[in-house]
């Protein structure tokens, strides 16, 4: 009990004084997860849009695949990216393993299917609603895509936030490809996982608070977006 | 010879009329929903399309607007098959308005952008179109929070903003109160007076009398007749139309 109280107070102190090593970890986490979410959006949204707009053979199989990839276990993603980036792997030449870049790649692979799948659903629903009206106005398929993306903007932003939430919370992928190296690849989740087992409860708890706060902020943003969209009937 | 481009709009370079349907047949699941319809919509005035529920009225106008391909037969706009470039000159108002998730003004501006109007013109044209329908106070309101009647009016305004040659309205006043109905009828008559060809579907015989120059009667996918309004209302040619006017079920 005494241990816990000490750790708890120390954790609060670390946050209050913005402890350098704590901030370094938080900052790296944010950099990795934000970069990964942006990349995943760049890859995932066009894929979602193409599948939503397209009518090709095997389309429902593609939809099923993308939807299934949403639930990819992070450690499996970590393992696959590890194999790709390891010295004997196809992209081993870049020497990315155990670097922040490797973690960004892994989280991008993890998050892109989420954004693609949720984006696909949003765009497809909107397309079904708009299709005849847009054609009546003389809108062709090329022009329809930006229209659908813009009109689905609130749902698409929500999809990106969901992806970001997943990226910040996962530990399996980043620990396999990053390795939790101090000052290099140590992010919040890997630090919590490993510092706890080493007995540095204060740091782990402090990071836990911050992670929880971030989850709350992300969800507050989602709720705010929903409310804005509903108020204007843009949802 | 040089083409004069005096008018910024493409109105005079993209003729639509006459809209002609030949042998229009639509088959769905082995059922013939439209049956060998021949129809020509040219000239001026308002053509009112009436007929029982499920007769195929909505489908017929969608085929004529190039939105649905017939299983057999063909549609031409001024002698050529429908194409996307001329679509803005065919104003189409769906029974249930589909408005974009933007402001009322932005909805109209969008239609103008698609129709190829220059960016500099769009805002002015869109505002003028809203003002005409007395909707200018709602210009910045998100289109989808407008009332049913306002949405219906807005979708007519959007269809008219691109200066169509023909305006097709699918039951534009069902579900509207008398004042909103009057506003829409007033607008339709004003547009007609300016020379826009109007095709209007309605179940309201009073509206057919007030707005129609001609009446077409559709029954079970067949175009039973197309006559001048007074002639039709006084003495329809077909037994089905006579029964319909008497309010008898002819499904
Ligand atoms: N894509 C489709 N597949 C199958 N049946 C269809 C399709 N589109 C229309 N129909 C059928 O065609 C018939 C005519 O439909 P339409 O909407 O044109 O009727 P309508 O005359 O406009 O009726 P209402 O007055 O009720 O609006 C209906 O029985 C409808 O079920
Ligand atoms: Mg109908």
Short mmCIF file of C-alpha atoms in Angstrom, two decimals, chain B residues 105 108-109 112 117-132 161:
data_model
loop_
_atom_site.label_atom_id
_atom_site.label_comp_id
_atom_site.label_asym_id
_atom_site.label_seq_id
_atom_site.Cartn_x
_atom_site.Cartn_y
_atom_site.Cartn_z
CA UNK B 105 -26.78 28.71 -50.96
CA UNK B 108 -27.34 26.04 -55.52
CA UNK B 109 -23.74 27.09 -56.12
CA UNK B 112 -23.94 26.04 -61.01
CA UNK B 117 -20.75 28.63 -64.67
CA UNK B 118 -17.70 30.76 -63.87
CA UNK B 119 -16.77 31.01 -60.20
CA UNK B 120 -17.30 34.77 -60.27
CA UNK B 121 -20.93 34.42 -61.38
CA UNK B 122 -22.03 31.66 -59.07
CA UNK B 123 -22.66 33.51 -55.82
CA UNK B 124 -24.72 36.23 -57.52
CA UNK B 125 -26.75 33.80 -59.58
CA UNK B 126 -27.38 31.54 -56.60
CA UNK B 127 -28.50 34.44 -54.42
CA UNK B 128 -30.78 35.73 -57.14
CA UNK B 129 -32.33 32.29 -57.56
CA UNK B 130 -32.97 32.01 -53.80
CA UNK B 131 -34.42 35.50 -53.65
CA UNK B 132 -36.85 34.66 -56.42
CA UNK B 161 -30.53 28.03 -61.30
#
